[in-house]
mmCIF file of C-alpha atoms in Angstrom:
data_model
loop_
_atom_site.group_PDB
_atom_site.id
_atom_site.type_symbol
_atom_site.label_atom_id
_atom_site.label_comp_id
_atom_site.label_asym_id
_atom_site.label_seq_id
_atom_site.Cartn_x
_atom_site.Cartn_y
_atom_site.Cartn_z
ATOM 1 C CA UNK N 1 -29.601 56.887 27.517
ATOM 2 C CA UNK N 2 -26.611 53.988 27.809
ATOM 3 C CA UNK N 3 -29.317 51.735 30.010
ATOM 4 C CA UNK N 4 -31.972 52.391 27.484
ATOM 5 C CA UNK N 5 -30.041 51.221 24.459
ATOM 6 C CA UNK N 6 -28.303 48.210 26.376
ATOM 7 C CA UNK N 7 -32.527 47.074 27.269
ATOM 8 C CA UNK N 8 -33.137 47.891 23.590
ATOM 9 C CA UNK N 9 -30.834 45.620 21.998
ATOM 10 C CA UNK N 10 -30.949 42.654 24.638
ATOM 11 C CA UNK N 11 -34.179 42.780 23.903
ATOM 12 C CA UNK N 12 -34.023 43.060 20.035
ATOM 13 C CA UNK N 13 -31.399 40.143 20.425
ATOM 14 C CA UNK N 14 -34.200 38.025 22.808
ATOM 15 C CA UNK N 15 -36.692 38.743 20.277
ATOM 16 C CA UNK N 16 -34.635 37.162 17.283
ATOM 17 C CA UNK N 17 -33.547 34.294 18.899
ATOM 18 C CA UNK N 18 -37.251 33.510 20.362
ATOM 19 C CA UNK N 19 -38.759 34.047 16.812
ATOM 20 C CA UNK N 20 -36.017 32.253 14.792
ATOM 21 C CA UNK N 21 -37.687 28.937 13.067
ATOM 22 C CA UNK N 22 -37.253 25.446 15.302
ATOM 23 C CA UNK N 23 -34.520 23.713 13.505
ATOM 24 C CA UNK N 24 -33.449 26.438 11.777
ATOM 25 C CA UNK N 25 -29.525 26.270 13.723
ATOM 26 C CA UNK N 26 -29.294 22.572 13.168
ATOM 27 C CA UNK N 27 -28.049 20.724 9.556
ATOM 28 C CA UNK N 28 -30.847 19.688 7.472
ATOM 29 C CA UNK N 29 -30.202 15.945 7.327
ATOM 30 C CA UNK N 30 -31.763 15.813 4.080
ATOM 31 C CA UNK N 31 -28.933 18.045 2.153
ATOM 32 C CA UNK N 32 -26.583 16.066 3.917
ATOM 33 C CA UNK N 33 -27.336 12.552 2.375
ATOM 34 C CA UNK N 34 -27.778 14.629 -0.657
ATOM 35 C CA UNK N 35 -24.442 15.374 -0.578
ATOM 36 C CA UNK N 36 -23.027 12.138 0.342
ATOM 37 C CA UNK N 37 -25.599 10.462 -2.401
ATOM 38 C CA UNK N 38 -23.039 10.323 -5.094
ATOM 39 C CA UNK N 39 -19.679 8.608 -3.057
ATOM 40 C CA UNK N 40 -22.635 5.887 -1.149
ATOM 41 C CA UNK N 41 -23.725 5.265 -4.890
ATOM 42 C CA UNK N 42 -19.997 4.676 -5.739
ATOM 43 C CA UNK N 43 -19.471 2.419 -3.128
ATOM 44 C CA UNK N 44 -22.492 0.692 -3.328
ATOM 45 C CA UNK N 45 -22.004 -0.521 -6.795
ATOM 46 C CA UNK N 46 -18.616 -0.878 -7.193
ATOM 47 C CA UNK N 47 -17.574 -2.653 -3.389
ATOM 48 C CA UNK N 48 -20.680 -3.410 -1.515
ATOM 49 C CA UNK N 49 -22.350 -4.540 -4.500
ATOM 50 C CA UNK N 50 -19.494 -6.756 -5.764
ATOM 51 C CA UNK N 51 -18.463 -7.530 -2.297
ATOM 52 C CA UNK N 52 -21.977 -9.542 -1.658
ATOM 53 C CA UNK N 53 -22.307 -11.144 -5.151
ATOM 54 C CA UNK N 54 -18.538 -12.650 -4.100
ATOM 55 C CA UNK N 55 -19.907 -13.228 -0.273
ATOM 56 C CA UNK N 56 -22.640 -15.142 -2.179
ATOM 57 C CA UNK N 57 -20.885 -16.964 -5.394
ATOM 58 C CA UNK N 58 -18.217 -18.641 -2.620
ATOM 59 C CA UNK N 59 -21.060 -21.325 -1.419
ATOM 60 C CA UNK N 60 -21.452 -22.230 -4.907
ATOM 61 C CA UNK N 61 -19.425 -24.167 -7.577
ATOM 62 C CA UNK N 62 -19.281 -22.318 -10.547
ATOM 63 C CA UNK N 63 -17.525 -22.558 -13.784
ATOM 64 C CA UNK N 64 -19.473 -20.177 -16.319
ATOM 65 C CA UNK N 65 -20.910 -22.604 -18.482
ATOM 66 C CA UNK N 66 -23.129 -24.499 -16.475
ATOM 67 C CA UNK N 67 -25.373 -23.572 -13.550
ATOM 68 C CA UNK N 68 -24.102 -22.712 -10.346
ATOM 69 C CA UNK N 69 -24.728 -25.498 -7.860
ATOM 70 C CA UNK N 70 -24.989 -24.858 -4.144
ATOM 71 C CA UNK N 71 -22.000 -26.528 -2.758
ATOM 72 C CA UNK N 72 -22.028 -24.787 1.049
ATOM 73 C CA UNK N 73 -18.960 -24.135 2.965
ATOM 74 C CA UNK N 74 -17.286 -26.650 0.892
ATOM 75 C CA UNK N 75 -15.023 -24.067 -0.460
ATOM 76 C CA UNK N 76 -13.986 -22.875 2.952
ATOM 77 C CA UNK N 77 -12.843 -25.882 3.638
ATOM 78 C CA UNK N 78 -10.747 -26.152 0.740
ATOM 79 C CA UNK N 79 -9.416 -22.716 1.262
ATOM 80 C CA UNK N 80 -7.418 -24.314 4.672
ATOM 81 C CA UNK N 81 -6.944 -27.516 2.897
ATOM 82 C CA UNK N 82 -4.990 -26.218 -0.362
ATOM 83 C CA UNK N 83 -1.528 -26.542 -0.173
ATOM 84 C CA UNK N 84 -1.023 -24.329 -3.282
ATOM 85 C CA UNK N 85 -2.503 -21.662 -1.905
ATOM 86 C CA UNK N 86 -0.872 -21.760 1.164
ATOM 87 C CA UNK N 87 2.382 -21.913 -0.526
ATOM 88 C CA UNK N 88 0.914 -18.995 -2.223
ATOM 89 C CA UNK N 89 0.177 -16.366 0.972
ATOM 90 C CA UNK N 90 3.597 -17.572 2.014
ATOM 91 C CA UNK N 91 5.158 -15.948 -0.843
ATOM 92 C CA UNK N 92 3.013 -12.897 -0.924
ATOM 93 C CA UNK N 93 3.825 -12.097 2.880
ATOM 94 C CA UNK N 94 7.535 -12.763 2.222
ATOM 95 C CA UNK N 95 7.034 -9.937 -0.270
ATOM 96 C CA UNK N 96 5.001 -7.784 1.275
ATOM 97 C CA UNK N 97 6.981 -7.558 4.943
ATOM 98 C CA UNK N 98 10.517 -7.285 2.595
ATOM 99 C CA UNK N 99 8.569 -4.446 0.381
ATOM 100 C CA UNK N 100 7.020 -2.827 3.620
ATOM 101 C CA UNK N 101 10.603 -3.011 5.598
ATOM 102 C CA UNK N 102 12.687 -1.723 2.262
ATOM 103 C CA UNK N 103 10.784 0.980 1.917
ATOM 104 C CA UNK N 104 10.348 2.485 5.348
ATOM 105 C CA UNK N 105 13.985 2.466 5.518
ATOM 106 C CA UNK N 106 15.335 3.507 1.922
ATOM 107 C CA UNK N 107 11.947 5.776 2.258
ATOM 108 C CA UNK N 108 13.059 7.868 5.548
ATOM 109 C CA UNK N 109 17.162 7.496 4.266
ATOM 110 C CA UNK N 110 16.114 9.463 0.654
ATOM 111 C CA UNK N 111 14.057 11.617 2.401
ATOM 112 C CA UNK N 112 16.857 12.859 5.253
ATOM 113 C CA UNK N 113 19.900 13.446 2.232
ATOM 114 C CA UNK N 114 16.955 15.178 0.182
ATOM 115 C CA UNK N 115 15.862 17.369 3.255
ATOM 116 C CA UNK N 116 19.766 18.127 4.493
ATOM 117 C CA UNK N 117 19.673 21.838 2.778
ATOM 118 C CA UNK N 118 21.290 20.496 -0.386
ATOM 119 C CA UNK N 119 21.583 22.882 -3.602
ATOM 120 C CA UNK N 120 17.734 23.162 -4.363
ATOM 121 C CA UNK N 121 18.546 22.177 -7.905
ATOM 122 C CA UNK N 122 19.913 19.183 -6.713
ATOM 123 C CA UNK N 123 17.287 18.413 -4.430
ATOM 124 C CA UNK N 124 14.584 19.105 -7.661
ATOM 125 C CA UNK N 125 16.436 16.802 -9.080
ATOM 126 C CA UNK N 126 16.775 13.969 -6.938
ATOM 127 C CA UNK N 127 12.816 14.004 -5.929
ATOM 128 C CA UNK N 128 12.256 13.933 -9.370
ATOM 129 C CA UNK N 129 14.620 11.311 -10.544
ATOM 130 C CA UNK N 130 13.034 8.869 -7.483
ATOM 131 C CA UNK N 131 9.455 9.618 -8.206
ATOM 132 C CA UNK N 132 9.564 9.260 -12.059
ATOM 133 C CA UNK N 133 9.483 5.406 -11.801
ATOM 134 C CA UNK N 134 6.393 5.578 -9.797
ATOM 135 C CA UNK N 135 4.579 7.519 -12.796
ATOM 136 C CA UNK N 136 5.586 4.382 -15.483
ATOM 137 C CA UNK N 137 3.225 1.083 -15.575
ATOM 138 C CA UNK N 138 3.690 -1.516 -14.094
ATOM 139 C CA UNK N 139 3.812 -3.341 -17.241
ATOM 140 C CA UNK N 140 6.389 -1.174 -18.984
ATOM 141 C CA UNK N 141 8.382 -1.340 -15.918
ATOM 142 C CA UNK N 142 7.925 -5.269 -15.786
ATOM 143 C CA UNK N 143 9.293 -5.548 -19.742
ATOM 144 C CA UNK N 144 12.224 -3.242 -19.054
ATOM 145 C CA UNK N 145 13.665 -5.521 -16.144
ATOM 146 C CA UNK N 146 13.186 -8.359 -18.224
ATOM 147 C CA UNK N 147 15.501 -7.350 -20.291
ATOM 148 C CA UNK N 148 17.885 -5.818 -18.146
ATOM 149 C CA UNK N 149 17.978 -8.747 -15.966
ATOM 150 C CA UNK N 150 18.227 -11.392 -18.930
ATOM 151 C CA UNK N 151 21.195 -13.571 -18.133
ATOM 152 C CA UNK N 152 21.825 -13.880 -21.961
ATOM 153 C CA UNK N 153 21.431 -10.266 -23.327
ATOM 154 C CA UNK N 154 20.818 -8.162 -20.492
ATOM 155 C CA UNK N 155 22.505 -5.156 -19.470
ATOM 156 C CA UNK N 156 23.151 -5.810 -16.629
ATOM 157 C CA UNK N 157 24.243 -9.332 -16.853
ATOM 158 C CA UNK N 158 26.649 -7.983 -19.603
ATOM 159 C CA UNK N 159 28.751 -5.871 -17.065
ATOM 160 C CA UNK N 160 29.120 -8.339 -14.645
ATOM 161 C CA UNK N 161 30.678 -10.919 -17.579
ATOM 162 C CA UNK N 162 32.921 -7.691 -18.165
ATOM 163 C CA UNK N 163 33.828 -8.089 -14.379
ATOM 164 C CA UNK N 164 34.101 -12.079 -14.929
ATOM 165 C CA UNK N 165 31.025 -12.270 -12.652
ATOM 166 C CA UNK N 166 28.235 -15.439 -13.719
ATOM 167 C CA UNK N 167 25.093 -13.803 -13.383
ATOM 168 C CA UNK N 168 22.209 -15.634 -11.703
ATOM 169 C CA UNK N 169 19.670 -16.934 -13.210
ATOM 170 C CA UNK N 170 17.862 -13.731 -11.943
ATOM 171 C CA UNK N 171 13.897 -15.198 -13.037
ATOM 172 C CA UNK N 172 15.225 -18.812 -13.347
ATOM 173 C CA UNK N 173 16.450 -19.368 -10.303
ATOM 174 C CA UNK N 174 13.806 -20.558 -7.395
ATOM 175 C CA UNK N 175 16.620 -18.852 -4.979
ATOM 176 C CA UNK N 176 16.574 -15.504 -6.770
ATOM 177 C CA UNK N 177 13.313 -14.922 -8.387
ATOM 178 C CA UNK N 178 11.854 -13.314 -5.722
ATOM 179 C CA UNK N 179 14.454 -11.301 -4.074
ATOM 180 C CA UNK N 180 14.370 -9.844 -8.060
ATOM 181 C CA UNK N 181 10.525 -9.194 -7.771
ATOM 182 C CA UNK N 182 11.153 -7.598 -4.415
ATOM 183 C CA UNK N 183 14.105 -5.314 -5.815
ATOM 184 C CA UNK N 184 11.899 -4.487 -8.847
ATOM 185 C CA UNK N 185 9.239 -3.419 -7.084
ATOM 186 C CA UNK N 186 11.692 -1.293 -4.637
ATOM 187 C CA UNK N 187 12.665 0.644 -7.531
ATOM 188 C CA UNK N 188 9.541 1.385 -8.804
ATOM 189 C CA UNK N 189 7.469 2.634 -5.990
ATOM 190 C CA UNK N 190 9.869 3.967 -3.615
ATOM 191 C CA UNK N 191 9.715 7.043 -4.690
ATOM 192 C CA UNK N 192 6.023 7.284 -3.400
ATOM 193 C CA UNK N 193 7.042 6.350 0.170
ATOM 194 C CA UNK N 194 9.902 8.889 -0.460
ATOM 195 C CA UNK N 195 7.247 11.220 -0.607
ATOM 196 C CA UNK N 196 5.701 10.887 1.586
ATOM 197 C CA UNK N 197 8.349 10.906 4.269
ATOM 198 C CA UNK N 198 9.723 14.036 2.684
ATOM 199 C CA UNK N 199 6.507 15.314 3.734
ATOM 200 C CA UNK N 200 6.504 13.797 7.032
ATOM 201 C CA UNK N 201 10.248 14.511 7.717
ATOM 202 C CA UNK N 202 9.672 18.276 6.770
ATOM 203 C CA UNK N 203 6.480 19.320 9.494
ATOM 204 C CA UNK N 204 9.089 18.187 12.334
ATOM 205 C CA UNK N 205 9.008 21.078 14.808
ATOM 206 C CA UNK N 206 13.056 23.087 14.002
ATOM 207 C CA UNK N 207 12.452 24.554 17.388
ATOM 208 C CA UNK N 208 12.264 20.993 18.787
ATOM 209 C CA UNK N 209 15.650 20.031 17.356
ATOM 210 C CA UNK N 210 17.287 23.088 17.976
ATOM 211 C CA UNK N 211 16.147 22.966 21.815
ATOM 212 C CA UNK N 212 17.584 19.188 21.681
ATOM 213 C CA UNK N 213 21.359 20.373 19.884
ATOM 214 C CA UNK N 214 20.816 23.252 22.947
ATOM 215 C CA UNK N 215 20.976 20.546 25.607
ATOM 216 C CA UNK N 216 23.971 18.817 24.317
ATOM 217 C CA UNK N 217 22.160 16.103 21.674
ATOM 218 C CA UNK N 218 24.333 14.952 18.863
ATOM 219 C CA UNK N 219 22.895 13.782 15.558
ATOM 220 C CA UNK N 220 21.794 10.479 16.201
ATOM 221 C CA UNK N 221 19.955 11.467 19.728
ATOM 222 C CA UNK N 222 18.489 14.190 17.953
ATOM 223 C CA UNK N 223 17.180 12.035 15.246
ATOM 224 C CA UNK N 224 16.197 8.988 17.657
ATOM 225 C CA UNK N 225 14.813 10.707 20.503
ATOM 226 C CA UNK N 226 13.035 13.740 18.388
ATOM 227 C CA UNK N 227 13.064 13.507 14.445
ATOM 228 C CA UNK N 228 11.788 9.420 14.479
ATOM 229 C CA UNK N 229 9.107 10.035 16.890
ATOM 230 C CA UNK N 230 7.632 12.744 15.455
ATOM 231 C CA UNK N 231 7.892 10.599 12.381
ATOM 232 C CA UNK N 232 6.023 7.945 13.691
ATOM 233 C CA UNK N 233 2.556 8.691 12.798
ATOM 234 C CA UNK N 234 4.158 9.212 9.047
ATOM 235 C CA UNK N 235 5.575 6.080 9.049
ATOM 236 C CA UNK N 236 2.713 4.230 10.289
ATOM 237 C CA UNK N 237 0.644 5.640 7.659
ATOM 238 C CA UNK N 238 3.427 4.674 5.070
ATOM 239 C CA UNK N 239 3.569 0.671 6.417
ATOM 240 C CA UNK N 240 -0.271 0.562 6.198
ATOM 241 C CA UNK N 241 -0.280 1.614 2.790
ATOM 242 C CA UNK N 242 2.909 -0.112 1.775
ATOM 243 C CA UNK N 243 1.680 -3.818 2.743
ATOM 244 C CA UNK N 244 -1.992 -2.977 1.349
ATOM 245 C CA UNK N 245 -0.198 -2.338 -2.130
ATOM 246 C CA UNK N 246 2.532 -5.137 -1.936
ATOM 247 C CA UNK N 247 0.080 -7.834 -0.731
ATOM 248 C CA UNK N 248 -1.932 -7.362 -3.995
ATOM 249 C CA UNK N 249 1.396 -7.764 -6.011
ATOM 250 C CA UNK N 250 0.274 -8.796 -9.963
ATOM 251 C CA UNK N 251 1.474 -7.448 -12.487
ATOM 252 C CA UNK N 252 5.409 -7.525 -12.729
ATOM 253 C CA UNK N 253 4.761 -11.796 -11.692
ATOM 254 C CA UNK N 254 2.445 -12.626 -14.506
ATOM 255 C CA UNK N 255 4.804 -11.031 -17.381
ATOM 256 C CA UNK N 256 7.960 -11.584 -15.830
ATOM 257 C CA UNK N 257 7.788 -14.686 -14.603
ATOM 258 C CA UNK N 258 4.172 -16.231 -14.368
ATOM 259 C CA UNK N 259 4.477 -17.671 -10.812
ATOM 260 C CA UNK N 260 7.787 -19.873 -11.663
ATOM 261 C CA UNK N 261 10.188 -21.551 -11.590
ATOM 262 C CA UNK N 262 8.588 -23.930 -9.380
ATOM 263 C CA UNK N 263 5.991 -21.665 -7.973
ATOM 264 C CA UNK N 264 8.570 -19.857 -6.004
ATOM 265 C CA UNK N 265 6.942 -16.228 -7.105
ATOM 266 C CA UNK N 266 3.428 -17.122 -7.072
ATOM 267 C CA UNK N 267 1.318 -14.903 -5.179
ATOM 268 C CA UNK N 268 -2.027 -14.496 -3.540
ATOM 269 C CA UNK N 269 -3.442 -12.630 -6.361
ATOM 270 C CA UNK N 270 -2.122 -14.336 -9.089
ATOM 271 C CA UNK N 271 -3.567 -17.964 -7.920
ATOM 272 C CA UNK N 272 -6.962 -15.912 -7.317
ATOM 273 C CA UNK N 273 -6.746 -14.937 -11.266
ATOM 274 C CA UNK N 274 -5.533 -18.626 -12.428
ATOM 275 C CA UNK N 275 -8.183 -20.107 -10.601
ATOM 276 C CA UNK N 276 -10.894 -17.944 -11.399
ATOM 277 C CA UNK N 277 -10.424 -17.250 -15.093
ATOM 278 C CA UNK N 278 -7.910 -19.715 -16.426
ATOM 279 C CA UNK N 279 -10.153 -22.849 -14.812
ATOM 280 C CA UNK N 280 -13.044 -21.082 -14.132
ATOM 281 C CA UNK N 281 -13.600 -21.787 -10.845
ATOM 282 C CA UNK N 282 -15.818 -18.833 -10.279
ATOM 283 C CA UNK N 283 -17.256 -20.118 -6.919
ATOM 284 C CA UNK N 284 -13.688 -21.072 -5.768
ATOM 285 C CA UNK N 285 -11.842 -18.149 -6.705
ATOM 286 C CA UNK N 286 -14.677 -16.120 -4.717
ATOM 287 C CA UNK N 287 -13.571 -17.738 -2.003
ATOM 288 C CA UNK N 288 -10.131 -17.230 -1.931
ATOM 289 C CA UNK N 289 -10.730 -13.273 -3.047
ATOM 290 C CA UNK N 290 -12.614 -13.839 0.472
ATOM 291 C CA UNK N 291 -9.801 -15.089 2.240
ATOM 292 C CA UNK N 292 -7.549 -12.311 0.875
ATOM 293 C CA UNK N 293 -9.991 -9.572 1.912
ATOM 294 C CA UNK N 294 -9.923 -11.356 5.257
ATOM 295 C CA UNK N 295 -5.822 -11.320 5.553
ATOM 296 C CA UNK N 296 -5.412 -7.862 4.666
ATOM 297 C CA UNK N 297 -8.087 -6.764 7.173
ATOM 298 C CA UNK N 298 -6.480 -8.643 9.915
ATOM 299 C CA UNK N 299 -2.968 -7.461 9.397
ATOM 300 C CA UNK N 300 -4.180 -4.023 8.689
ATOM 301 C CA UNK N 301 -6.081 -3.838 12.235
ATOM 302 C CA UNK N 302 -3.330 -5.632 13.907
ATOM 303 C CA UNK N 303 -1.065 -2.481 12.577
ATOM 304 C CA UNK N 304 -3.804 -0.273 14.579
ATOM 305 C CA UNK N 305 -3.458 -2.257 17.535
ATOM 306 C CA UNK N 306 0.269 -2.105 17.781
ATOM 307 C CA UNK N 307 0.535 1.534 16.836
ATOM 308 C CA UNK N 308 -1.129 2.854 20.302
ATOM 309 C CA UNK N 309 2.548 1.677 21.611
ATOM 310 C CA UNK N 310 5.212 2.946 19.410
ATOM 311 C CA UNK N 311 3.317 5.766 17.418
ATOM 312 C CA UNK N 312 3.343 9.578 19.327
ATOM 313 C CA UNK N 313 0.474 11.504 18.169
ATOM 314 C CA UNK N 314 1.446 15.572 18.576
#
């Protein structure tokens, strides 16, 4: 009777998979694109759309008000000839390597005092005291360091008078406007990068670091030979992200200091918006909206490249 039901349901199972529809165990292809309708509409519209009308509008000179004229790559070659603009992505990577280093490092520092088994109050407290900044705009953020940074009525100028310090002309100053740009921007979006390195820090393997403190490891072989490479995928992830962000810097430049004194804070983005809608060089500004695509894409697969050597995927 055992041999009779084993035939009966090999053969009930042979029966169901011979008369199951063709096709029926694959995905139909339709539902997928379905579902993937709404994001390709998304992107079509708002980047590949936009992303070919620029393509196009850079072999033309355009100013809005009369018709476009078809100039070639005439506005390539300007894009290698214009000093301004060079002087312009020099800034902008001085920025974005002194944002990208600052915050790896003050990032993965926050994130191992936080992550020390501190009173859990006091660790709510300090994630939420770095973060905060992150949730104010850009622009509110900009106005407040204006004013705390004025060398006349400032804050912070004030206090160092009271310690017979001169203040520098923080914004004024060709020497110091920057590094002040750079230290604003620190304050305001490290607690992202804190983050995520808190997150990072905090999927570290206890057994691994336990085994190492087993074998004899202090601290600082235990965090150097186990903690920072398990890190390094988190960290990668964190210097992609950080120089996309920083090399786009806008905001806090144009109020705070509009590209002075001397040009010595103008960046990438901000000559794109001067030339394109202060003198209306459409065609032009295309261009150099081009070239910026072009930089970040470049320095962004250059960090893939160099990751297969110092990042350990688990």
């Amino acid at each position: 009777m055992t041999v009779a039901t084993d035939v009966a349901v090999r053969d009930r199972h042979d029966t169901g998979r011979a008369g199951r529809p063709a096709g029926s165990g694959r995905a139909n292809p339709l539902a997928g694109w379905l579902f993937l309708s709404p994001s390709l509409l998304l992107f079509a519209v708002f980047i590949l759309g936009p992303f070919m009308v620029g393509l196009g509008m850079s072999l033309f000179s355009y100013d809005l008000l009369t018709p476009p004229k078809f100039v070639g790559l005439d506005n390539f070659r300007r894009v290698v000839e214009d000093g301004l603009l060079l002087h312009s992505l020099r800034n902008t990577f001085v920025f974005a390597f002194a944002s990208m280093v600052t915050h790896l490092a003050g990032g993965l520092l926050l994130a191992i005092a936080v992550n020390r088994g501190i009173n859990k109050v006091l660790s709510y407290f300090v994630r939420t005291a770095v973060f905060f900044p992150f949730l104010i705009s850009w622009a509110a953020v900009a106005l407040l360091w204006k004013y705390v940074l004025d060398p006349t009525f400032g804050i912070f100028s004030y206090y160092l008078k009271e310690l017979s310090i001169d203040p520098p002309g923080w914004f004024t100053d060709p020497a110091w406007a920057l590094p002040s740009i750079i230290g604003i921007d620190f304050w305001h979006t490290i607690g992202y990068t804190f983050l995520i390195m808190l997150a990072g820090l905090q999927t570290v393997p206890s057994e691994m670091v336990e085994a190492a403190r087993c074998d004899g490891a202090n601290r600082f072989q235990t965090f150097f030979h186990i903690t920072l490479p398990m890190m390094s995928p988190t960290m990668f992830f964190a210097s992609v992200i950080t120089f996309i962000g920083a090399f786009q810097i806008f905001d806090p430049i144009q109020i705070i200091t509009r590209g002075g004194p001397n040009d010595s804070t103008i960046s990438v983005v901000m000559y794109l918006y001067q030339t394109t809608f202060q003198a209306f060089q459409v065609g032009y500004g295309s261009t150099i909206a081009l070239a910026v695509f072009v930089v970040i894409m470049g320095v962004t697969l250059l960090q893939f490249w160099g990751s297969r050597k110092w990042v350990h995927n688990a």
